[in-house]
Amino acid sequence: KIYCMRKRSDFDRMALKVLGRPMPSRGVGGYWVDELKTVVAYDRSYDEEGFTKDAIWKTLFHEASHQFMDLLTKSRHIPPCWLNEGTSCYFEGCIIKADGTIVKNNPAAQRLVSWYNLDTNPKTRIPLEELISHPRNTGAKDGSLSYEGEYYPYGWALVYFLLNYEENDRRVYGQAFTDDGRISDDYKVVKKAG
């Protein structure tokens, strides 16, 4: 089932009815409830500044990705959060064309901007090891599978990179210079895929 609400107040009432608890007041435009096979979303452009009608589609693509991830992994294991949320954020970049076709593999612009702003500040940068080893990657004690908002753009960036990196990609190099200032051998040879 898919419920699309116009107003945030309707979305909040549905969260209380479906989840028994409210959703955070910021940064959440929808959610997937596995047990009920249900997506609940709302049109953020209706009562929030800075959102267009495209926001509802981005939310629906994000939440539908959770459904497919659940279908793919449920019988085997819980997917790590960076993969689950990163993949869902990846699908936020999808575009629906006028003829109904869906174009994928576009960068999710808001995730790219957030990632850049976080990653260029040494105080907010999240190392890859921290993203991968986050406790929510194996399921938290309270059973939730999400994590802090600043991890979402990093999950997106990792998934986008993994889906787009190709062997002999000239954009990916090792360390450019050795400690004594020479061009390193790693820099001369493009790293292998993976």
PDB file of N, CA, C and O in Angstrom, residues 128-179:
ATOM      1  N   LEU A 128      35.447   6.509   5.782  1.00  0.00           N
ATOM      2  CA  LEU A 128      34.801   5.320   5.239  1.00  0.00           C
ATOM      3  C   LEU A 128      34.682   4.223   6.294  1.00  0.00           C
ATOM      4  O   LEU A 128      33.637   3.587   6.423  1.00  0.00           O
ATOM      5  N   GLU A 129      35.727   4.018   7.082  1.00  0.00           N
ATOM      6  CA  GLU A 129      35.698   2.986   8.115  1.00  0.00           C
ATOM      7  C   GLU A 129      34.555   3.227   9.110  1.00  0.00           C
ATOM      8  O   GLU A 129      33.876   2.291   9.530  1.00  0.00           O
ATOM      9  N   GLU A 130      34.334   4.488   9.457  1.00  0.00           N
ATOM     10  CA  GLU A 130      33.248   4.821  10.394  1.00  0.00           C
ATOM     11  C   GLU A 130      31.872   4.566   9.769  1.00  0.00           C
ATOM     12  O   GLU A 130      30.959   4.069  10.427  1.00  0.00           O
ATOM     13  N   LEU A 131      31.728   4.885   8.481  1.00  0.00           N
ATOM     14  CA  LEU A 131      30.469   4.628   7.783  1.00  0.00           C
ATOM     15  C   LEU A 131      30.165   3.129   7.774  1.00  0.00           C
ATOM     16  O   LEU A 131      29.060   2.707   8.115  1.00  0.00           O
ATOM     17  N   ILE A 132      31.142   2.336   7.418  1.00  0.00           N
ATOM     18  CA  ILE A 132      30.956   0.883   7.290  1.00  0.00           C
ATOM     19  C   ILE A 132      30.774   0.217   8.654  1.00  0.00           C
ATOM     20  O   ILE A 132      30.011  -0.731   8.788  1.00  0.00           O
ATOM     21  N   SER A 133      31.458   0.716   9.682  1.00  0.00           N
ATOM     22  CA  SER A 133      31.411   0.053  10.993  1.00  0.00           C
ATOM     23  C   SER A 133      30.358   0.632  11.937  1.00  0.00           C
ATOM     24  O   SER A 133      30.291   0.233  13.092  1.00  0.00           O
ATOM     25  N   HIS A 134      29.516   1.547  11.454  1.00  0.00           N
ATOM     26  CA  HIS A 134      28.483   2.150  12.300  1.00  0.00           C
ATOM     27  C   HIS A 134      27.631   1.047  12.934  1.00  0.00           C
ATOM     28  O   HIS A 134      27.242   0.099  12.259  1.00  0.00           O
ATOM     29  N   PRO A 135      27.323   1.150  14.249  1.00  0.00           N
ATOM     30  CA  PRO A 135      26.561   0.090  14.933  1.00  0.00           C
ATOM     31  C   PRO A 135      25.222  -0.236  14.281  1.00  0.00           C
ATOM     32  O   PRO A 135      24.760  -1.363  14.334  1.00  0.00           O
ATOM     33  N   ARG A 136      24.596   0.719  13.649  1.00  0.00           N
ATOM     34  CA  ARG A 136      23.298   0.461  13.026  1.00  0.00           C
ATOM     35  C   ARG A 136      23.420  -0.426  11.786  1.00  0.00           C
ATOM     36  O   ARG A 136      22.424  -0.866  11.241  1.00  0.00           O
ATOM     37  N   ASN A 137      24.635  -0.669  11.327  1.00  0.00           N
ATOM     38  CA  ASN A 137      24.815  -1.526  10.160  1.00  0.00           C
ATOM     39  C   ASN A 137      24.433  -2.974  10.431  1.00  0.00           C
ATOM     40  O   ASN A 137      24.227  -3.753   9.518  1.00  0.00           O
ATOM     41  N   THR A 138      24.343  -3.361  11.678  1.00  0.00           N
ATOM     42  CA  THR A 138      23.956  -4.731  12.009  1.00  0.00           C
ATOM     43  C   THR A 138      22.654  -4.766  12.787  1.00  0.00           C
ATOM     44  O   THR A 138      22.275  -5.799  13.304  1.00  0.00           O
ATOM     45  N   GLY A 139      21.963  -3.645  12.864  1.00  0.00           N
ATOM     46  CA  GLY A 139      20.697  -3.584  13.605  1.00  0.00           C
ATOM     47  C   GLY A 139      20.952  -3.121  15.021  1.00  0.00           C
ATOM     48  O   GLY A 139      21.767  -3.676  15.741  1.00  0.00           O
ATOM     49  N   ALA A 140      20.301  -2.059  15.407  1.00  0.00           N
ATOM     50  CA  ALA A 140      20.485  -1.515  16.748  1.00  0.00           C
ATOM     51  C   ALA A 140      19.722  -2.357  17.769  1.00  0.00           C
ATOM     52  O   ALA A 140      18.849  -3.136  17.421  1.00  0.00           O
ATOM     53  N   LYS A 141      20.048  -2.151  19.033  1.00  0.00           N
ATOM     54  CA  LYS A 141      19.363  -2.889  20.109  1.00  0.00           C
ATOM     55  C   LYS A 141      17.864  -2.638  20.108  1.00  0.00           C
ATOM     56  O   LYS A 141      17.088  -3.503  20.478  1.00  0.00           O
ATOM     57  N   ASP A 142      17.471  -1.441  19.671  1.00  0.00           N
ATOM     58  CA  ASP A 142      16.037  -1.134  19.650  1.00  0.00           C
ATOM     59  C   ASP A 142      15.357  -1.645  18.376  1.00  0.00           C
ATOM     60  O   ASP A 142      14.184  -1.412  18.150  1.00  0.00           O
ATOM     61  N   GLY A 143      16.106  -2.337  17.531  1.00  0.00           N
ATOM     62  CA  GLY A 143      15.535  -2.930  16.327  1.00  0.00           C
ATOM     63  C   GLY A 143      15.494  -2.005  15.121  1.00  0.00           C
ATOM     64  O   GLY A 143      15.129  -2.421  14.035  1.00  0.00           O
ATOM     65  N   SER A 144      15.901  -0.755  15.296  1.00  0.00           N
ATOM     66  CA  SER A 144      15.855   0.170  14.168  1.00  0.00           C
ATOM     67  C   SER A 144      17.040  -0.068  13.237  1.00  0.00           C
ATOM     68  O   SER A 144      18.061  -0.611  13.636  1.00  0.00           O
ATOM     69  N   LEU A 145      16.872   0.326  12.004  1.00  0.00           N
ATOM     70  CA  LEU A 145      17.915   0.100  11.000  1.00  0.00           C
ATOM     71  C   LEU A 145      18.377   1.393  10.350  1.00  0.00           C
ATOM     72  O   LEU A 145      18.933   1.370   9.277  1.00  0.00           O
ATOM     73  N   SER A 146      18.140   2.515  10.985  1.00  0.00           N
ATOM     74  CA  SER A 146      18.533   3.786  10.414  1.00  0.00           C
ATOM     75  C   SER A 146      19.690   4.360  11.225  1.00  0.00           C
ATOM     76  O   SER A 146      20.094   3.790  12.228  1.00  0.00           O
ATOM     77  N   TYR A 147      20.225   5.464  10.758  1.00  0.00           N
ATOM     78  CA  TYR A 147      21.283   6.121  11.509  1.00  0.00           C
ATOM     79  C   TYR A 147      21.195   7.633  11.353  1.00  0.00           C
ATOM     80  O   TYR A 147      20.290   8.129  10.692  1.00  0.00           O
ATOM     81  N   GLU A 148      22.127   8.350  11.969  1.00  0.00           N
ATOM     82  CA  GLU A 148      22.079   9.810  11.990  1.00  0.00           C
ATOM     83  C   GLU A 148      22.087  10.372  10.562  1.00  0.00           C
ATOM     84  O   GLU A 148      22.697   9.808   9.664  1.00  0.00           O
ATOM     85  N   GLY A 149      21.417  11.509  10.414  1.00  0.00           N
ATOM     86  CA  GLY A 149      21.242  12.118   9.099  1.00  0.00           C
ATOM     87  C   GLY A 149      22.507  12.388   8.319  1.00  0.00           C
ATOM     88  O   GLY A 149      22.517  12.297   7.092  1.00  0.00           O
ATOM     89  N   GLU A 150      23.601  12.709   8.998  1.00  0.00           N
ATOM     90  CA  GLU A 150      24.827  13.031   8.268  1.00  0.00           C
ATOM     91  C   GLU A 150      25.450  11.805   7.587  1.00  0.00           C
ATOM     92  O   GLU A 150      26.315  11.938   6.727  1.00  0.00           O
ATOM     93  N   TYR A 151      24.999  10.606   7.936  1.00  0.00           N
ATOM     94  CA  TYR A 151      25.521   9.404   7.294  1.00  0.00           C
ATOM     95  C   TYR A 151      24.850   9.128   5.948  1.00  0.00           C
ATOM     96  O   TYR A 151      25.416   8.446   5.105  1.00  0.00           O
ATOM     97  N   TYR A 152      23.655   9.641   5.731  1.00  0.00           N
ATOM     98  CA  TYR A 152      22.927   9.369   4.492  1.00  0.00           C
ATOM     99  C   TYR A 152      23.687   9.822   3.243  1.00  0.00           C
ATOM    100  O   TYR A 152      23.786   9.065   2.283  1.00  0.00           O
ATOM    101  N   PRO A 153      24.224  11.059   3.208  1.00  0.00           N
ATOM    102  CA  PRO A 153      24.961  11.459   2.003  1.00  0.00           C
ATOM    103  C   PRO A 153      26.210  10.603   1.776  1.00  0.00           C
ATOM    104  O   PRO A 153      26.594  10.369   0.632  1.00  0.00           O
ATOM    105  N   TYR A 154      26.822  10.124   2.849  1.00  0.00           N
ATOM    106  CA  TYR A 154      27.993   9.262   2.694  1.00  0.00           C
ATOM    107  C   TYR A 154      27.592   7.890   2.163  1.00  0.00           C
ATOM    108  O   TYR A 154      28.287   7.304   1.327  1.00  0.00           O
ATOM    109  N   GLY A 155      26.473   7.362   2.634  1.00  0.00           N
ATOM    110  CA  GLY A 155      25.966   6.101   2.086  1.00  0.00           C
ATOM    111  C   GLY A 155      25.643   6.257   0.613  1.00  0.00           C
ATOM    112  O   GLY A 155      25.995   5.409  -0.212  1.00  0.00           O
ATOM    113  N   TRP A 156      25.008   7.382   0.256  1.00  0.00           N
ATOM    114  CA  TRP A 156      24.721   7.658  -1.153  1.00  0.00           C
ATOM    115  C   TRP A 156      26.013   7.706  -1.957  1.00  0.00           C
ATOM    116  O   TRP A 156      26.118   7.099  -3.028  1.00  0.00           O
ATOM    117  N   ALA A 157      27.007   8.457  -1.458  1.00  0.00           N
ATOM    118  CA  ALA A 157      28.256   8.633  -2.199  1.00  0.00           C
ATOM    119  C   ALA A 157      28.952   7.290  -2.440  1.00  0.00           C
ATOM    120  O   ALA A 157      29.457   7.030  -3.539  1.00  0.00           O
ATOM    121  N   LEU A 158      28.966   6.424  -1.435  1.00  0.00           N
ATOM    122  CA  LEU A 158      29.614   5.124  -1.588  1.00  0.00           C
ATOM    123  C   LEU A 158      28.870   4.262  -2.609  1.00  0.00           C
ATOM    124  O   LEU A 158      29.485   3.671  -3.504  1.00  0.00           O
ATOM    125  N   VAL A 159      27.551   4.199  -2.520  1.00  0.00           N
ATOM    126  CA  VAL A 159      26.773   3.406  -3.480  1.00  0.00           C
ATOM    127  C   VAL A 159      26.924   3.975  -4.888  1.00  0.00           C
ATOM    128  O   VAL A 159      27.135   3.233  -5.853  1.00  0.00           O
ATOM    129  N   TYR A 160      26.848   5.293  -5.019  1.00  0.00           N
ATOM    130  CA  TYR A 160      27.004   5.908  -6.348  1.00  0.00           C
ATOM    131  C   TYR A 160      28.377   5.587  -6.924  1.00  0.00           C
ATOM    132  O   TYR A 160      28.499   5.238  -8.100  1.00  0.00           O
ATOM    133  N   PHE A 161      29.405   5.688  -6.107  1.00  0.00           N
ATOM    134  CA  PHE A 161      30.758   5.353  -6.557  1.00  0.00           C
ATOM    135  C   PHE A 161      30.841   3.891  -6.998  1.00  0.00           C
ATOM    136  O   PHE A 161      31.352   3.581  -8.070  1.00  0.00           O
ATOM    137  N   LEU A 162      30.337   2.981  -6.174  1.00  0.00           N
ATOM    138  CA  LEU A 162      30.422   1.555  -6.499  1.00  0.00           C
ATOM    139  C   LEU A 162      29.668   1.215  -7.784  1.00  0.00           C
ATOM    140  O   LEU A 162      30.095   0.330  -8.531  1.00  0.00           O
ATOM    141  N   LEU A 163      28.575   1.896  -8.042  1.00  0.00           N
ATOM    142  CA  LEU A 163      27.805   1.623  -9.257  1.00  0.00           C
ATOM    143  C   LEU A 163      28.394   2.273 -10.508  1.00  0.00           C
ATOM    144  O   LEU A 163      28.058   1.883 -11.618  1.00  0.00           O
ATOM    145  N   ASN A 164      29.261   3.266 -10.336  1.00  0.00           N
ATOM    146  CA  ASN A 164      29.769   4.006 -11.488  1.00  0.00           C
ATOM    147  C   ASN A 164      31.260   3.857 -11.741  1.00  0.00           C
ATOM    148  O   ASN A 164      31.735   4.228 -12.810  1.00  0.00           O
ATOM    149  N   TYR A 165      32.000   3.327 -10.791  1.00  0.00           N
ATOM    150  CA  TYR A 165      33.442   3.189 -10.970  1.00  0.00           C
ATOM    151  C   TYR A 165      33.733   2.077 -11.962  1.00  0.00           C
ATOM    152  O   TYR A 165      33.130   1.012 -11.903  1.00  0.00           O
ATOM    153  N   GLU A 166      34.626   2.325 -12.873  1.00  0.00           N
ATOM    154  CA  GLU A 166      35.021   1.321 -13.847  1.00  0.00           C
ATOM    155  C   GLU A 166      36.536   1.187 -13.851  1.00  0.00           C
ATOM    156  O   GLU A 166      37.258   2.145 -13.603  1.00  0.00           O
ATOM    157  N   GLU A 167      36.988  -0.009 -14.178  1.00  0.00           N
ATOM    158  CA  GLU A 167      38.424  -0.231 -14.292  1.00  0.00           C
ATOM    159  C   GLU A 167      38.983   0.756 -15.322  1.00  0.00           C
ATOM    160  O   GLU A 167      38.341   1.071 -16.315  1.00  0.00           O
ATOM    161  N   ASN A 168      40.174   1.251 -15.053  1.00  0.00           N
ATOM    162  CA  ASN A 168      40.864   2.250 -15.885  1.00  0.00           C
ATOM    163  C   ASN A 168      40.181   3.617 -15.860  1.00  0.00           C
ATOM    164  O   ASN A 168      40.362   4.423 -16.749  1.00  0.00           O
ATOM    165  N   ASP A 169      39.391   3.857 -14.841  1.00  0.00           N
ATOM    166  CA  ASP A 169      38.750   5.157 -14.658  1.00  0.00           C
ATOM    167  C   ASP A 169      39.843   6.142 -14.241  1.00  0.00           C
ATOM    168  O   ASP A 169      40.415   6.029 -13.163  1.00  0.00           O
ATOM    169  N   ARG A 170      40.139   7.113 -15.073  1.00  0.00           N
ATOM    170  CA  ARG A 170      41.249   8.039 -14.827  1.00  0.00           C
ATOM    171  C   ARG A 170      40.976   8.994 -13.664  1.00  0.00           C
ATOM    172  O   ARG A 170      41.857   9.745 -13.272  1.00  0.00           O
ATOM    173  N   ARG A 171      39.770   8.976 -13.108  1.00  0.00           N
ATOM    174  CA  ARG A 171      39.458   9.873 -11.994  1.00  0.00           C
ATOM    175  C   ARG A 171      39.933   9.332 -10.659  1.00  0.00           C
ATOM    176  O   ARG A 171      39.902  10.031  -9.661  1.00  0.00           O
ATOM    177  N   VAL A 172      40.325   8.066 -10.592  1.00  0.00           N
ATOM    178  CA  VAL A 172      40.631   7.433  -9.317  1.00  0.00           C
ATOM    179  C   VAL A 172      42.117   7.080  -9.269  1.00  0.00           C
ATOM    180  O   VAL A 172      42.573   6.216 -10.007  1.00  0.00           O
ATOM    181  N   TYR A 173      42.841   7.745  -8.405  1.00  0.00           N
ATOM    182  CA  TYR A 173      44.273   7.521  -8.284  1.00  0.00           C
ATOM    183  C   TYR A 173      44.648   7.229  -6.845  1.00  0.00           C
ATOM    184  O   TYR A 173      43.907   7.524  -5.926  1.00  0.00           O
ATOM    185  N   GLY A 174      45.834   6.712  -6.685  1.00  0.00           N
ATOM    186  CA  GLY A 174      46.401   6.532  -5.357  1.00  0.00           C
ATOM    187  C   GLY A 174      47.038   7.835  -4.896  1.00  0.00           C
ATOM    188  O   GLY A 174      46.771   8.904  -5.435  1.00  0.00           O
ATOM    189  N   GLN A 175      47.930   7.737  -3.934  1.00  0.00           N
ATOM    190  CA  GLN A 175      48.623   8.915  -3.407  1.00  0.00           C
ATOM    191  C   GLN A 175      49.446   9.547  -4.527  1.00  0.00           C
ATOM    192  O   GLN A 175      50.180   8.857  -5.238  1.00  0.00           O
ATOM    193  N   ALA A 176      49.335  10.859  -4.708  1.00  0.00           N
ATOM    194  CA  ALA A 176      49.990  11.536  -5.824  1.00  0.00           C
ATOM    195  C   ALA A 176      51.507  11.643  -5.649  1.00  0.00           C
ATOM    196  O   ALA A 176      52.252  11.462  -6.608  1.00  0.00           O
ATOM    197  N   PHE A 177      51.976  11.928  -4.419  1.00  0.00           N
ATOM    198  CA  PHE A 177      53.403  12.141  -4.208  1.00  0.00           C
ATOM    199  C   PHE A 177      53.917  11.309  -3.048  1.00  0.00           C
ATOM    200  O   PHE A 177      53.204  11.052  -2.084  1.00  0.00           O
ATOM    201  N   THR A 178      55.171  10.908  -3.145  1.00  0.00           N
ATOM    202  CA  THR A 178      55.814  10.205  -2.037  1.00  0.00           C
ATOM    203  C   THR A 178      56.234  11.237  -1.001  1.00  0.00           C
ATOM    204  O   THR A 178      56.168  12.449  -1.248  1.00  0.00           O
ATOM    205  N   ASP A 179      56.675  10.766   0.158  1.00  0.00           N
ATOM    206  CA  ASP A 179      57.107  11.683   1.222  1.00  0.00           C
ATOM    207  C   ASP A 179      58.274  12.571   0.786  1.00  0.00           C
ATOM    208  O   ASP A 179      58.435  13.689   1.287  1.00  0.00           O
TER     209      ASP A 179
END
